[in-house]
Amino acid sequence: MTKPSTPSGGQQLIARSAINKAIAEAIAEERAGQAYGVTGKVLKNTIIDLRRQTLRRFVRGDHITAQLSEGVDLVVRGLFAAAPENVRSELCIVAVGGYGRSELAPYSDVDLLFLYDPGFEEQLSAALDLFLYPLWDSGLKIGYSAHSAQSAVQFAKDDMVARTAYLDARLISGPDALFGMFQSTYDKLRRKTKSQFVAAKLDEQNKRQAKSFETRYLVEPDVKEGKGGLRDLQTIRWLYKYVYGGSVGGNRAADKVMEPSERRALAKAERFLWSVRAHMHDFRGRADEKLTFDIQPDIAERLGYQDRPDMLAAERLMKHYFVNTVEIGRLTRILCARLEEERAKRLPHLPKLLPRRLQADEAPGKPNLRIHNGRLDFGSAAKARRQPRDLFRLFRAYSKQPKIDFHPAALAIVTEQVPQVVSDVRADPVVAGLFNAILIDAVDPVRVLRIMTETGLLGKYIPAFGSIVGRIDYGLYRRFTLDEHVLRCIGLLAQIRKDGLKKQHPITTQIVQQADNPLLFYVALLLHESIWSVKRKSIAECERLVARISKRLGLNAEDAALAGWASARHLLMVRTAERRNLADIQVISTFAQTVGARERLDLMLVLSVCHLRVVGVQSWDEITRRQLSELYEGAKTWIDQGESAVVEKFEARAAAVRAEAKERLADWADKDKEDFLSRLTGPILRSVDPDIIVRFAHLARAAKKDRTTSAVTVTPRDGDLEAIVYADDRSGLLADLAGAIASSAMSVRAVQALTTRDGKAIDIFVIQSSDGFPIDDVDQAQRVHHALLGVAGASPEKRPSMKRRFGDRRSIFTVEPVVRIEQDASEDATVIETEGLDRPGLLFELTAALSRLGLTIVSAHVATYGERAVDAFYLKTSSGDKITDAKLLSRIEKSVMQVLSAGSNP
């Protein structure tokens, strides 16, 4: 970060005398009947100028908030100075909440408490109008309450929000005696209700954090309310102040609960978060607390971050954000434990002696552990500092019984000793045994591994993991930082192993539960994002790295090689399933040959399921499950029995689908059934469910009866719409249908383009809402049906209208357009894979471009990863041949690249 500006001593950005004079003149003008609302206008211009000058001059958030608070103080005092004498002698204006702490971001609420003498009550309403109307007109967001000293405290007794706000009360203007009476009355309440306040604040914090997935590692965090954000930081200060009656560092008698280094860490994290929040407010021009992708680069630039070869400036900003939120979590844990210890309030359900279960582990000798005030601590701090194994034994004990929380002194020793975890510790087989037991046997592996990460121990023990801590994959696809993603995948694997997801994942459950060595799956999953730690993201280098770490963790040479191979290629199965025609035998054969062994296939399926279930909000659905299952079963058959068995399996599936469809058309005459089924090709029968075949049959019969050439049916399914289009096949049909869907403000999740023996097209679409939310509106289904039916019979005269929906953020990213031509991907078709920035109607534009070249689209496969769209098309010439002409291939590449480049950002 660049060196921030610092306020010069006593210098104000707006002069007190000038603002007092301007306010007095404006009020006088209004009282004389010469103007209306001019006071509010003066204040508004003053506040706008204050914000502009402050943000122009200061970078550091604590300086910005202090200057803004001081400026608002001058405005309020100017109004107070212009008030009548009887008001000034009977009324106090008190800043509370964030304003009371002198922490105002550019568009923060300004919370005021008006304290009055009980005898002033009849004049109170008119007096408040003198202040509130000009302040409202100024554009400030004012929150206020009016009380006597006694009623304010009585209200706070029953209202925890008010009690918290009053903790930071600061007199702006008015009689000191009145404010002093309020302070002393409030302090009596504080002294009597310390335990109640601490419990309420911690409960409030837990509920708040639950709303953000109980994690601080969201890639678009809420800087104020998110876990480890400013609200959590303020909670630390509130707890300290409420219990000890002074600010952190301001009470010598109580400062033993926070060491000087901890107070410095708290101040550093506070400065960083306020810098981010202040510049977010200014950039947005409003009180927006979510650090979204579209503003991360701008905030990074304001705070002095620059791109580096291995990391963008925005990624560096976010890595520092997560480091600071982790620090706030650590300090919260320390303060809560020390408050509990200081007041000798042990939780009754926790043991006083080390439980028998924790008195032995995978290491020799008795663990250096004890229960200290109901928490897990080292028996000897000195020994723990000499013996790194003790650090891992601490976490091993916690993994067995996580209800016994860590003592803060123990975690402090771990953090202190992390630098001592070097090569000899990493090579220690006893440490490996302890760590492996934590991985596979922990009651809550995510929690224990997360704390190991936050202390720095896990990243130091496995540097490849340490290099991804706090790192984001900049884009809309992922929900979490890379390290949090990995830990949640471990948690999902633990659920699968414990039979918790057998119904959703029967194959994966069987693989994991029948494994000879479950550690293989845990280690491979723990390291499956290691490619981010490898220069140039080399798969071969990543494979070697993972294999080397796996050996160190105790896997034999064969399993270590297996973990290395699968972790380095963990997306291979996903990409094949999403981007290829799984009814094509060559796809199955090519994938199976690449995998080569059943052990690799099993491990790859487990990695794929865990990865996809966690990585994105919409990364897992029924289509994904079915695609992975089909690819796995096909590859398993190829590996176990050979390609001929796959051919037999495909033929058997086609025969079974045909038989079931025939049975479900029982009310049809035998001749009609045979006539219809004879029109269906082998690829249709082996790639489409019987239910769709039956619906297609009824569409075809209805169209024939009505003497029409096209028909459409739309069916709600799992929050999406499934549309089947029956029409005469023609060049550009798929493009017209894709355009109709885009013009209905919908997006295509999956598409199958099939053709019958007699030249009829069966196009099957799975359609999603553009925002990803479930479709439950009948009008939407009707709109899609109308649009598809309108273009099924003939090409529309006008180009479809496609607009970005409000809130579509894909355009803020840059995706380098890529076109890949893969002749070996299919035996009888040419596969064109396109990759670029997603946008409304992209599928329409790509298919239209291909149609203009006179090509036949045999099938299309849609995959979307946040802002990145990857579409694969199986193409043939108009005569039904594979494309071999080099000039035509060049024209295809050029045409498709033009479409992709038209939507990419410079």
JSON list of C-alpha atoms in Angstrom, two decimals, residues 45 121 235 353 413 495 638 717 806:
[
{"chain": "A", "resi": 45, "resn": "ASN", "atom": "CA", "xyz": [-23.06, 22.20, 0.32]},
{"chain": "A", "resi": 121, "resn": "GLU", "atom": "CA", "xyz": [-40.58, 18.52, 27.77]},
{"chain": "A", "resi": 235, "resn": "THR", "atom": "CA", "xyz": [-17.91, -6.19, 19.04]},
{"chain": "A", "resi": 353, "resn": "LEU", "atom": "CA", "xyz": [-9.68, -32.75, 33.82]},
{"chain": "A", "resi": 413, "resn": "ILE", "atom": "CA", "xyz": [1.81, -20.35, 21.23]},
{"chain": "A", "resi": 495, "resn": "GLN", "atom": "CA", "xyz": [-20.31, -36.39, 5.07]},
{"chain": "A", "resi": 638, "resn": "TRP", "atom": "CA", "xyz": [-14.62, -49.42, -21.19]},
{"chain": "A", "resi": 717, "resn": "ARG", "atom": "CA", "xyz": [-38.81, -29.31, -14.06]},
{"chain": "A", "resi": 806, "resn": "PHE", "atom": "CA", "xyz": [-30.42, -5.08, -14.51]}
]
